[in-house]
């Protein structure tokens, strides 16, 4: 039995081995290190572990049993019989005040903000087993081809020994070579991006790439431009790096370009998150001209690009980039089971090696290597794209059903953005702020959860909501909209 007591430290303070062992066991029980019901080693085992006589251990066990700390059960052993009250102040660990770096303090502030937001959401939430949750951004996993995917996983697991040997020889922190080749082929075929696999890095989701790029390209005090509203993870990464946010307004046609004095720009041109607005070709070129003049970098998050329900797919900003100023982000979060956290970044040749070194600092070996190799085979076989086509048909039906219901039942209170793509529907609130707060509270009481954003404009604060639908059934979508209509009528 593995067992540890602070016996040596007590031996330096007590006159005998018996007293040292007694106090070590008793204090371990008092401090909660030995908990009620826990089995202790036999007297023979404990004596051998600490090089003391078995008779000494017997005396200590007998004394502690008489005092109510231990209980001996014939044929089973000796157990802790005392339950310490760890809520008592005497048992609270006294901790010194740690000095955090400037970066540590910024991270601490981000954690506090997140905790406050979670607490606010919990305060307004009603316990309801029938909650309709439009805030979960998850794919419909009921239609995922698990048999095909599991076959790929099992094949990689069966060859695990070979994979380990191969990984030690050829796989860097930027990911499995076969997966990077598969991503490069996919991007050339589906997004029109011609890229060398050596300039692709596989990441643990897009957030890892966002945080690393911000650290690499922005010094504390530098300005970084984001859309307003935008994905909260982007603004948090910027603030954690000590850079200063410039929030760029939207006008229904995406981000409005300005001559910003900034080092970086984060943009979602194909489908702005969360509003769904699409950036025009003219504005895309304007952004590239700005980056050239300012010697700045543009990070393009090609959010929700896999799913478009009408019209042609919009070409990424990266396809117009002739100077290597656009860094392209992609993710498998919306297409694979949620436990497979993989994304990728397409880097300019001059930045690829620096990014690799930064990634290796945090994770010297590639993350989720078995999943990476399974995904490479899944993509190379054509199964991934067949899966996307099936899901596009399913999500198209859900999208149009949801949008029709929203326009029929809630268009008086919301201005819905009808972008024929993605896995959520966005709408701007038409009424006053106080009316929206009343609607929000009523929606929570009705058992409906959704995501919300706010944006500062010349006319004040605009509030919008977005409803994710991929994971919901038709009946849940219909019921959710009906509850929202009931909430807005209160």
Tab-separated table of C-alpha atoms in Angstrom:
chain	number	residue	atom	x	y	z
A	1	UNK	CA	0.000	0.000	0.000
A	2	UNK	CA	1.340	3.432	-1.006
A	3	UNK	CA	1.287	5.625	2.096
A	4	UNK	CA	3.100	8.769	3.202
A	5	UNK	CA	3.385	10.493	6.570
A	6	UNK	CA	5.545	13.461	7.591
A	7	UNK	CA	7.283	11.113	9.982
A	8	UNK	CA	10.831	12.442	9.474
A	9	UNK	CA	9.920	16.014	10.378
A	10	UNK	CA	8.196	14.825	13.577
A	11	UNK	CA	11.179	12.654	14.465
A	12	UNK	CA	13.329	15.796	14.664
A	13	UNK	CA	10.932	17.318	17.190
A	14	UNK	CA	9.950	14.336	19.359
A	15	UNK	CA	12.006	12.329	21.821
A	16	UNK	CA	10.982	8.861	20.647
A	17	UNK	CA	9.950	7.133	17.437
A	18	UNK	CA	6.630	6.210	18.993
A	19	UNK	CA	5.769	9.859	19.757
A	20	UNK	CA	6.883	10.930	16.297
A	21	UNK	CA	4.646	8.337	14.630
A	22	UNK	CA	1.728	9.109	16.948
A	23	UNK	CA	1.783	12.837	16.184
A	24	UNK	CA	2.338	12.243	12.468
A	25	UNK	CA	-0.773	10.032	12.187
A	26	UNK	CA	-2.942	12.112	14.512
A	27	UNK	CA	-2.102	15.415	12.798
A	28	UNK	CA	-2.650	13.863	9.352
A	29	UNK	CA	-6.171	12.959	10.488
A	30	UNK	CA	-6.769	16.415	11.988
A	31	UNK	CA	-5.540	18.157	8.838
A	32	UNK	CA	-7.717	16.066	6.552
A	33	UNK	CA	-4.814	14.309	4.845
A	34	UNK	CA	-6.217	11.061	6.240
A	35	UNK	CA	-9.981	11.144	5.791
A	36	UNK	CA	-12.829	9.348	7.532
A	37	UNK	CA	-13.092	5.728	6.399
A	38	UNK	CA	-9.634	5.579	4.831
A	39	UNK	CA	-7.752	2.349	5.369
A	40	UNK	CA	-4.299	2.516	6.973
A	41	UNK	CA	-1.423	0.146	6.203
A	42	UNK	CA	-1.028	-2.950	8.319
A	43	UNK	CA	1.362	-2.698	11.249
A	44	UNK	CA	3.867	-4.861	9.350
A	45	UNK	CA	3.745	-2.587	6.256
A	46	UNK	CA	4.022	0.651	8.239
A	47	UNK	CA	6.898	-0.671	10.327
A	48	UNK	CA	8.795	-1.715	7.203
A	49	UNK	CA	8.155	1.645	5.471
A	50	UNK	CA	9.591	3.756	8.290
A	51	UNK	CA	12.158	1.299	9.685
A	52	UNK	CA	10.595	1.041	13.119
A	53	UNK	CA	9.501	-1.949	15.143
A	54	UNK	CA	6.101	-3.513	14.645
A	55	UNK	CA	5.514	-3.231	18.399
A	56	UNK	CA	5.881	0.576	18.181
A	57	UNK	CA	3.262	0.731	15.433
A	58	UNK	CA	0.929	-1.491	17.468
A	59	UNK	CA	1.216	0.866	20.446
A	60	UNK	CA	0.451	3.927	18.295
A	61	UNK	CA	-2.561	2.258	16.648
A	62	UNK	CA	-3.905	1.114	20.045
A	63	UNK	CA	-3.555	4.612	21.531
A	64	UNK	CA	-5.263	6.314	18.568
A	65	UNK	CA	-8.028	3.702	18.625
A	66	UNK	CA	-8.648	4.349	22.315
A	67	UNK	CA	-8.837	8.097	21.619
A	68	UNK	CA	-11.399	7.591	18.828
A	69	UNK	CA	-9.160	8.424	15.888
A	70	UNK	CA	-8.939	4.884	14.516
A	71	UNK	CA	-11.140	1.813	14.370
A	72	UNK	CA	-9.892	-1.737	13.946
A	73	UNK	CA	-12.072	-4.303	12.152
A	74	UNK	CA	-11.082	-7.952	12.462
A	75	UNK	CA	-10.072	-9.429	9.132
A	76	UNK	CA	-10.372	-6.107	7.303
A	77	UNK	CA	-7.807	-3.770	8.811
A	78	UNK	CA	-7.523	-0.398	10.554
A	79	UNK	CA	-9.557	2.611	9.399
A	80	UNK	CA	-9.789	6.323	10.226
A	81	UNK	CA	-12.760	6.835	12.539
A	82	UNK	CA	-12.509	10.598	13.078
A	83	UNK	CA	-14.000	13.143	10.666
A	84	UNK	CA	-12.205	16.499	10.785
A	85	UNK	CA	-14.212	19.711	10.412
A	86	UNK	CA	-12.201	21.283	7.617
A	87	UNK	CA	-14.456	24.351	7.499
A	88	UNK	CA	-12.997	25.470	10.809
A	89	UNK	CA	-10.594	28.419	10.558
A	90	UNK	CA	-7.879	26.338	12.177
A	91	UNK	CA	-7.816	24.098	9.121
A	92	UNK	CA	-7.702	26.822	6.485
A	93	UNK	CA	-4.424	26.971	4.609
A	94	UNK	CA	-2.647	30.268	5.138
A	95	UNK	CA	-1.360	31.545	1.825
A	96	UNK	CA	1.056	34.317	1.083
A	97	UNK	CA	0.308	37.023	-1.459
A	98	UNK	CA	1.935	36.159	-4.785
A	99	UNK	CA	3.397	38.849	-6.966
A	100	UNK	CA	1.999	38.521	-10.480
A	101	UNK	CA	3.674	39.868	-13.580
A	102	UNK	CA	1.884	42.498	-15.655
A	103	UNK	CA	0.742	39.670	-17.942
A	104	UNK	CA	-0.451	37.646	-14.935
A	105	UNK	CA	-2.507	40.582	-13.666
A	106	UNK	CA	-4.107	41.024	-17.081
A	107	UNK	CA	-5.010	37.325	-17.155
A	108	UNK	CA	-6.459	37.597	-13.646
A	109	UNK	CA	-8.696	40.457	-14.758
A	110	UNK	CA	-9.931	38.418	-17.713
A	111	UNK	CA	-10.823	35.517	-15.400
A	112	UNK	CA	-12.750	37.876	-13.111
A	113	UNK	CA	-14.702	39.295	-16.059
A	114	UNK	CA	-15.581	35.796	-17.252
A	115	UNK	CA	-16.667	34.743	-13.752
A	116	UNK	CA	-18.896	37.822	-13.454
A	117	UNK	CA	-20.532	37.124	-16.807
A	118	UNK	CA	-21.146	33.490	-15.839
A	119	UNK	CA	-22.620	34.535	-12.483
A	120	UNK	CA	-24.937	37.038	-14.166
A	121	UNK	CA	-26.135	34.400	-16.607
A	122	UNK	CA	-26.717	31.951	-13.747
A	123	UNK	CA	-28.638	34.565	-11.736
A	124	UNK	CA	-31.071	35.090	-14.595
A	125	UNK	CA	-31.396	31.426	-15.476
A	126	UNK	CA	-34.339	29.356	-14.371
A	127	UNK	CA	-33.834	25.717	-13.475
A	128	UNK	CA	-35.789	23.969	-16.191
A	129	UNK	CA	-35.250	20.455	-17.525
A	130	UNK	CA	-36.891	21.578	-20.775
A	131	UNK	CA	-34.621	24.549	-21.485
A	132	UNK	CA	-34.262	25.392	-25.169
A	133	UNK	CA	-30.630	26.429	-25.457
A	134	UNK	CA	-29.826	28.549	-28.527
A	135	UNK	CA	-26.511	29.557	-26.909
A	136	UNK	CA	-24.761	26.210	-27.441
A	137	UNK	CA	-22.639	26.438	-30.536
A	138	UNK	CA	-22.469	22.725	-31.336
A	139	UNK	CA	-22.918	20.679	-34.510
A	140	UNK	CA	-25.677	18.105	-34.926
A	141	UNK	CA	-23.719	15.039	-33.832
A	142	UNK	CA	-26.656	12.694	-34.402
A	143	UNK	CA	-25.764	12.719	-38.104
A	144	UNK	CA	-22.018	12.387	-37.726
A	145	UNK	CA	-20.535	9.298	-39.493
A	146	UNK	CA	-19.168	7.742	-36.317
A	147	UNK	CA	-18.560	4.349	-37.919
A	148	UNK	CA	-16.212	5.803	-40.531
A	149	UNK	CA	-14.554	8.119	-38.017
A	150	UNK	CA	-14.071	5.360	-35.435
A	151	UNK	CA	-12.554	3.086	-38.070
A	152	UNK	CA	-9.934	5.753	-38.734
A	153	UNK	CA	-9.275	6.206	-35.024
A	154	UNK	CA	-8.973	2.459	-34.380
A	155	UNK	CA	-6.563	2.105	-37.291
A	156	UNK	CA	-4.305	4.761	-35.764
A	157	UNK	CA	-4.544	3.199	-32.310
A	158	UNK	CA	-3.592	-0.211	-33.727
A	159	UNK	CA	-0.494	1.357	-35.246
A	160	UNK	CA	0.301	3.364	-32.132
A	161	UNK	CA	3.808	1.939	-31.660
A	162	UNK	CA	4.687	2.749	-35.258
A	163	UNK	CA	3.145	6.200	-34.833
A	164	UNK	CA	5.221	6.946	-31.737
A	165	UNK	CA	8.437	6.050	-33.553
A	166	UNK	CA	7.388	8.098	-36.569
A	167	UNK	CA	6.324	11.052	-34.382
A	168	UNK	CA	9.681	11.211	-32.649
A	169	UNK	CA	11.387	11.368	-36.040
A	170	UNK	CA	9.232	13.651	-38.172
A	171	UNK	CA	6.373	15.426	-36.382
A	172	UNK	CA	6.942	18.934	-35.079
A	173	UNK	CA	4.691	20.995	-32.846
A	174	UNK	CA	2.979	22.333	-36.002
A	175	UNK	CA	1.194	19.028	-36.522
A	176	UNK	CA	1.162	15.781	-38.431
A	177	UNK	CA	2.571	16.201	-41.984
A	178	UNK	CA	-0.233	14.146	-43.550
A	179	UNK	CA	-2.893	16.311	-41.923
A	180	UNK	CA	-1.168	19.508	-43.047
A	181	UNK	CA	-1.041	18.102	-46.594
A	182	UNK	CA	-4.731	17.182	-46.414
A	183	UNK	CA	-5.637	20.677	-45.174
A	184	UNK	CA	-3.576	22.267	-47.954
A	185	UNK	CA	-5.386	20.152	-50.566
A	186	UNK	CA	-8.769	20.990	-49.020
A	187	UNK	CA	-8.035	24.727	-49.015
A	188	UNK	CA	-6.889	24.679	-52.636
A	189	UNK	CA	-9.989	22.788	-53.739
A	190	UNK	CA	-12.684	24.356	-51.535
A	191	UNK	CA	-11.416	27.849	-50.697
A	192	UNK	CA	-9.112	28.714	-53.578
A	193	UNK	CA	-6.090	29.189	-51.297
A	194	UNK	CA	-2.834	27.884	-52.756
A	195	UNK	CA	-0.572	27.090	-49.835
A	196	UNK	CA	2.406	24.917	-49.068
A	197	UNK	CA	1.784	22.428	-46.236
A	198	UNK	CA	4.954	23.689	-44.535
A	199	UNK	CA	3.198	27.016	-43.984
A	200	UNK	CA	0.261	25.394	-42.151
A	201	UNK	CA	0.285	24.828	-38.383
A	202	UNK	CA	-2.261	22.585	-36.684
A	203	UNK	CA	-3.529	24.060	-33.408
A	204	UNK	CA	-5.734	23.048	-30.484
A	205	UNK	CA	-8.626	25.089	-31.887
A	206	UNK	CA	-8.539	28.587	-33.346
A	207	UNK	CA	-8.161	30.280	-29.933
A	208	UNK	CA	-4.627	28.949	-29.518
A	209	UNK	CA	-3.663	30.530	-32.835
A	210	UNK	CA	-5.332	33.842	-31.925
A	211	UNK	CA	-3.473	34.065	-28.608
A	212	UNK	CA	-0.089	33.104	-30.090
A	213	UNK	CA	-0.391	35.488	-33.025
A	214	UNK	CA	-1.300	38.370	-30.735
A	215	UNK	CA	1.737	37.688	-28.564
A	216	UNK	CA	3.994	37.442	-31.617
A	217	UNK	CA	2.795	40.539	-33.462
A	218	UNK	CA	1.642	43.076	-30.859
A	219	UNK	CA	3.747	44.686	-28.140
A	220	UNK	CA	2.156	46.106	-24.973
A	221	UNK	CA	0.703	49.485	-25.892
A	222	UNK	CA	0.301	48.690	-29.613
A	223	UNK	CA	-3.130	49.171	-31.177
A	224	UNK	CA	-5.045	46.201	-32.591
A	225	UNK	CA	-8.282	46.574	-34.555
A	226	UNK	CA	-11.288	44.312	-34.063
A	227	UNK	CA	-14.814	44.360	-35.403
A	228	UNK	CA	-17.517	45.573	-33.041
A	229	UNK	CA	-19.078	43.290	-32.027
A	230	UNK	CA	-16.605	40.414	-32.342
A	231	UNK	CA	-15.710	37.068	-30.810
A	232	UNK	CA	-14.872	37.748	-27.154
A	233	UNK	CA	-11.799	35.500	-27.275
A	234	UNK	CA	-10.123	37.902	-29.699
A	235	UNK	CA	-10.555	40.938	-27.478
A	236	UNK	CA	-9.381	38.924	-24.447
A	237	UNK	CA	-6.229	37.789	-26.267
A	238	UNK	CA	-5.459	41.400	-27.195
A	239	UNK	CA	-5.960	42.672	-23.659
A	240	UNK	CA	-3.891	39.808	-22.231
A	241	UNK	CA	-1.014	40.834	-24.512
A	242	UNK	CA	-1.235	44.395	-23.143
A	243	UNK	CA	-2.241	45.824	-26.512
A	244	UNK	CA	-4.995	48.420	-26.926
A	245	UNK	CA	-8.268	47.704	-28.651
A	246	UNK	CA	-9.634	49.757	-31.518
A	247	UNK	CA	-13.232	48.693	-32.114
A	248	UNK	CA	-14.262	49.225	-35.742
A	249	UNK	CA	-17.925	49.780	-36.522
A	250	UNK	CA	-20.096	47.710	-38.868
A	251	UNK	CA	-22.681	49.232	-41.203
A	252	UNK	CA	-24.633	46.290	-42.614
A	253	UNK	CA	-21.905	45.522	-45.153
A	254	UNK	CA	-19.260	44.437	-42.681
A	255	UNK	CA	-16.392	46.355	-41.145
A	256	UNK	CA	-15.993	50.023	-42.157
A	257	UNK	CA	-12.321	50.566	-43.140
A	258	UNK	CA	-10.402	53.476	-41.621
A	259	UNK	CA	-6.773	54.580	-41.685
A	260	UNK	CA	-6.070	53.068	-38.273
A	261	UNK	CA	-2.709	53.511	-36.579
A	262	UNK	CA	-2.469	49.839	-35.632
A	263	UNK	CA	-0.209	46.810	-35.863
A	264	UNK	CA	-2.899	44.181	-36.456
A	265	UNK	CA	-6.466	43.725	-37.628
A	266	UNK	CA	-8.747	40.784	-36.821
A	267	UNK	CA	-11.565	40.366	-39.340
A	268	UNK	CA	-14.213	37.806	-40.385
A	269	UNK	CA	-14.874	38.944	-43.977
A	270	UNK	CA	-16.793	35.966	-45.390
A	271	UNK	CA	-19.350	35.973	-42.580
A	272	UNK	CA	-18.832	38.463	-39.803
A	273	UNK	CA	-19.176	36.997	-36.331
A	274	UNK	CA	-21.735	37.312	-34.944
A	275	UNK	CA	-23.818	39.514	-37.273
A	276	UNK	CA	-23.321	37.481	-40.465
A	277	UNK	CA	-22.520	40.560	-42.575
A	278	UNK	CA	-20.336	39.994	-45.637
A	279	UNK	CA	-17.431	42.271	-46.547
A	280	UNK	CA	-17.502	43.556	-50.135
A	281	UNK	CA	-14.638	43.009	-52.575
A	282	UNK	CA	-13.924	46.752	-52.592
A	283	UNK	CA	-13.562	46.860	-48.822
A	284	UNK	CA	-11.338	43.784	-48.839
A	285	UNK	CA	-8.960	45.517	-51.188
A	286	UNK	CA	-9.102	48.640	-49.024
A	287	UNK	CA	-7.996	46.576	-46.014
A	288	UNK	CA	-5.065	45.142	-47.957
A	289	UNK	CA	-4.043	48.666	-49.052
A	290	UNK	CA	-4.226	49.804	-45.416
A	291	UNK	CA	-2.024	46.897	-44.289
A	292	UNK	CA	0.534	47.804	-46.980
A	293	UNK	CA	0.662	51.479	-45.944
A	294	UNK	CA	0.842	50.735	-42.213
A	295	UNK	CA	3.103	47.678	-42.490
A	296	UNK	CA	0.411	45.820	-40.539
A	297	UNK	CA	-0.856	42.233	-40.443
A	298	UNK	CA	-4.426	41.026	-40.998
A	299	UNK	CA	-5.735	37.908	-39.242
A	300	UNK	CA	-8.642	36.453	-41.214
A	301	UNK	CA	-10.898	34.108	-39.280
A	302	UNK	CA	-12.843	32.262	-41.992
A	303	UNK	CA	-15.654	31.622	-39.579
A	304	UNK	CA	-18.500	29.292	-40.625
A	305	UNK	CA	-17.127	29.113	-44.161
A	306	UNK	CA	-18.085	25.441	-44.548
A	307	UNK	CA	-21.834	26.017	-44.612
A	308	UNK	CA	-23.515	28.180	-47.268
A	309	UNK	CA	-27.123	27.577	-48.249
A	310	UNK	CA	-27.565	29.741	-51.317
A	311	UNK	CA	-25.234	31.302	-53.870
A	312	UNK	CA	-21.511	30.828	-54.341
A	313	UNK	CA	-19.027	30.509	-51.507
A	314	UNK	CA	-17.259	33.802	-50.938
A	315	UNK	CA	-13.531	33.696	-51.597
A	316	UNK	CA	-11.378	34.394	-48.558
A	317	UNK	CA	-9.447	37.622	-48.175
A	318	UNK	CA	-6.314	35.466	-48.262
A	319	UNK	CA	-6.799	34.799	-51.993
A	320	UNK	CA	-6.272	38.523	-52.714
A	321	UNK	CA	-3.128	38.766	-50.597
A	322	UNK	CA	-0.005	39.298	-52.714
A	323	UNK	CA	2.380	40.428	-49.948
A	324	UNK	CA	1.950	37.839	-47.219
A	325	UNK	CA	0.040	40.213	-44.944
A	326	UNK	CA	-2.964	37.951	-44.321
A	327	UNK	CA	-2.891	35.107	-41.790
A	328	UNK	CA	-5.762	32.695	-42.349
A	329	UNK	CA	-7.480	30.783	-39.504
A	330	UNK	CA	-9.669	27.699	-39.852
A	331	UNK	CA	-11.229	25.239	-37.430
A	332	UNK	CA	-12.885	21.814	-37.346
A	333	UNK	CA	-14.991	22.723	-34.306
A	334	UNK	CA	-18.245	23.006	-36.285
A	335	UNK	CA	-17.763	19.818	-38.290
A	336	UNK	CA	-16.277	17.208	-35.924
A	337	UNK	CA	-17.322	15.914	-32.471
A	338	UNK	CA	-16.656	18.568	-29.831
A	339	UNK	CA	-13.981	16.481	-28.080
A	340	UNK	CA	-11.789	16.797	-31.199
A	341	UNK	CA	-10.322	20.263	-30.625
A	342	UNK	CA	-8.338	20.932	-33.782
A	343	UNK	CA	-7.823	24.047	-35.857
A	344	UNK	CA	-5.194	25.377	-38.215
A	345	UNK	CA	-3.470	28.548	-39.311
A	346	UNK	CA	-2.062	29.422	-42.733
A	347	UNK	CA	1.024	31.552	-42.232
A	348	UNK	CA	3.101	33.765	-44.526
A	349	UNK	CA	6.457	32.049	-45.262
A	350	UNK	CA	8.342	34.706	-43.290
A	351	UNK	CA	6.302	33.999	-40.137
A	352	UNK	CA	5.972	30.202	-40.280
A	353	UNK	CA	9.209	29.382	-38.472
A	354	UNK	CA	8.632	31.964	-35.739
A	355	UNK	CA	5.134	30.617	-35.114
A	356	UNK	CA	6.516	27.069	-34.962
A	357	UNK	CA	9.016	28.090	-32.274
A	358	UNK	CA	6.322	29.892	-30.260
A	359	UNK	CA	4.000	26.912	-30.505
A	360	UNK	CA	6.796	24.554	-29.439
A	361	UNK	CA	7.419	26.705	-26.351
A	362	UNK	CA	3.924	25.899	-25.062
A	363	UNK	CA	3.576	22.416	-26.559
A	364	UNK	CA	6.775	20.803	-27.861
A	365	UNK	CA	4.928	17.793	-29.275
A	366	UNK	CA	1.809	17.921	-31.466
A	367	UNK	CA	-1.545	17.817	-29.673
A	368	UNK	CA	-4.033	14.973	-30.233
A	369	UNK	CA	-1.728	13.132	-32.633
A	370	UNK	CA	-4.003	10.099	-33.026
A	371	UNK	CA	-6.949	12.372	-33.870
A	372	UNK	CA	-4.751	14.340	-36.270
A	373	UNK	CA	-3.806	11.214	-38.206
A	374	UNK	CA	-7.370	9.919	-38.177
A	375	UNK	CA	-8.560	13.260	-39.546
A	376	UNK	CA	-5.886	13.199	-42.264
A	377	UNK	CA	-7.165	9.809	-43.453
A	378	UNK	CA	-10.787	10.992	-43.095
A	379	UNK	CA	-10.070	13.984	-45.347
A	380	UNK	CA	-7.876	12.186	-47.884
A	381	UNK	CA	-10.518	9.485	-48.432
A	382	UNK	CA	-13.173	12.083	-49.308
A	383	UNK	CA	-15.335	11.159	-46.309
A	384	UNK	CA	-14.930	14.586	-44.711
A	385	UNK	CA	-16.288	16.462	-47.712
A	386	UNK	CA	-19.163	13.980	-48.129
A	387	UNK	CA	-20.002	14.630	-44.483
A	388	UNK	CA	-19.962	18.399	-45.113
A	389	UNK	CA	-22.355	18.038	-48.062
A	390	UNK	CA	-24.806	15.983	-45.988
A	391	UNK	CA	-24.676	18.435	-43.100
A	392	UNK	CA	-25.052	21.425	-45.428
A	393	UNK	CA	-28.380	20.012	-46.653
A	394	UNK	CA	-29.546	19.383	-43.077
A	395	UNK	CA	-28.464	22.774	-41.753
A	396	UNK	CA	-29.977	24.554	-44.757
A	397	UNK	CA	-33.393	23.153	-43.867
A	398	UNK	CA	-33.021	24.078	-40.194
A	399	UNK	CA	-31.726	27.562	-41.064
A	400	UNK	CA	-34.623	28.409	-43.363
A	401	UNK	CA	-37.175	27.024	-40.917
A	402	UNK	CA	-35.748	29.104	-38.060
A	403	UNK	CA	-35.463	32.267	-40.137
A	404	UNK	CA	-39.046	31.906	-41.383
A	405	UNK	CA	-40.357	31.476	-37.835
A	406	UNK	CA	-38.364	34.473	-36.586
A	407	UNK	CA	-39.626	36.711	-39.388
A	408	UNK	CA	-43.206	35.576	-38.784
A	409	UNK	CA	-43.236	35.872	-35.007
A	410	UNK	CA	-40.481	38.297	-33.929
A	411	UNK	CA	-39.751	40.693	-36.815
A	412	UNK	CA	-41.539	43.532	-34.980
A	413	UNK	CA	-38.865	43.476	-32.261
A	414	UNK	CA	-35.776	42.268	-34.155
A	415	UNK	CA	-34.097	43.125	-37.429
A	416	UNK	CA	-32.896	39.691	-38.581
A	417	UNK	CA	-29.779	39.465	-40.758
A	418	UNK	CA	-30.585	37.135	-43.671
A	419	UNK	CA	-27.138	35.885	-44.591
A	420	UNK	CA	-27.585	32.471	-46.217
A	421	UNK	CA	-24.778	30.776	-44.316
A	422	UNK	CA	-23.538	29.595	-40.933
A	423	UNK	CA	-24.966	27.883	-37.898
A	424	UNK	CA	-26.747	30.770	-36.192
A	425	UNK	CA	-29.171	33.571	-37.003
A	426	UNK	CA	-28.444	37.100	-35.784
A	427	UNK	CA	-30.868	39.937	-35.078
A	428	UNK	CA	-30.566	43.535	-33.825
A	429	UNK	CA	-33.079	44.594	-31.159
A	430	UNK	CA	-35.393	47.339	-32.447
A	431	UNK	CA	-36.654	48.658	-29.107
A	432	UNK	CA	-35.252	50.470	-26.100
A	433	UNK	CA	-32.613	49.133	-23.743
A	434	UNK	CA	-35.101	48.857	-20.859
A	435	UNK	CA	-37.525	46.934	-23.077
A	436	UNK	CA	-34.753	44.551	-24.039
A	437	UNK	CA	-33.810	43.935	-20.413
A	438	UNK	CA	-37.422	43.033	-19.699
A	439	UNK	CA	-37.426	40.674	-22.691
A	440	UNK	CA	-34.175	39.045	-21.541
A	441	UNK	CA	-35.565	38.348	-18.066
A	442	UNK	CA	-38.808	36.968	-19.483
A	443	UNK	CA	-36.939	34.719	-21.903
A	444	UNK	CA	-34.954	33.229	-19.027
A	445	UNK	CA	-38.147	32.586	-17.109
A	446	UNK	CA	-39.604	30.900	-20.190
A	447	UNK	CA	-36.608	28.572	-20.274
A	448	UNK	CA	-34.863	29.928	-23.368
A	449	UNK	CA	-31.125	30.647	-23.494
A	450	UNK	CA	-29.417	32.594	-26.260
A	451	UNK	CA	-26.252	34.626	-26.846
A	452	UNK	CA	-26.166	38.410	-26.890
A	453	UNK	CA	-23.791	41.192	-27.910
A	454	UNK	CA	-23.758	44.970	-27.698
A	455	UNK	CA	-22.087	47.575	-29.853
A	456	UNK	CA	-21.488	51.301	-29.404
A	457	UNK	CA	-22.770	53.535	-32.213
A	458	UNK	CA	-23.331	57.241	-32.714
A	459	UNK	CA	-26.939	56.643	-31.668
A	460	UNK	CA	-25.981	54.830	-28.463
A	461	UNK	CA	-25.693	51.173	-27.528
A	462	UNK	CA	-27.144	48.598	-29.914
A	463	UNK	CA	-28.057	45.157	-28.591
A	464	UNK	CA	-28.256	42.029	-30.677
A	465	UNK	CA	-28.908	38.353	-30.099
A	466	UNK	CA	-27.871	35.253	-32.012
A	467	UNK	CA	-29.546	31.886	-32.000
A	468	UNK	CA	-27.476	28.762	-32.706
A	469	UNK	CA	-29.629	26.044	-34.219
A	470	UNK	CA	-27.443	23.182	-35.484
A	471	UNK	CA	-27.764	20.982	-32.377
A	472	UNK	CA	-31.526	21.485	-31.945
A	473	UNK	CA	-34.342	19.359	-33.368
A	474	UNK	CA	-37.131	20.858	-35.477
A	475	UNK	CA	-39.507	20.618	-32.519
A	476	UNK	CA	-37.040	22.391	-30.216
A	477	UNK	CA	-36.534	25.196	-32.718
A	478	UNK	CA	-40.279	25.713	-33.071
A	479	UNK	CA	-40.842	25.624	-29.314
A	480	UNK	CA	-37.902	27.972	-28.684
A	481	UNK	CA	-39.223	30.644	-31.053
A	482	UNK	CA	-42.704	30.311	-29.551
A	483	UNK	CA	-41.257	30.919	-26.077
A	484	UNK	CA	-39.293	33.946	-27.308
A	485	UNK	CA	-42.487	35.383	-28.772
A	486	UNK	CA	-44.246	34.809	-25.458
A	487	UNK	CA	-41.366	36.518	-23.631
A	488	UNK	CA	-41.461	39.594	-25.844
A	489	UNK	CA	-45.219	39.970	-25.355
A	490	UNK	CA	-44.931	40.198	-21.554
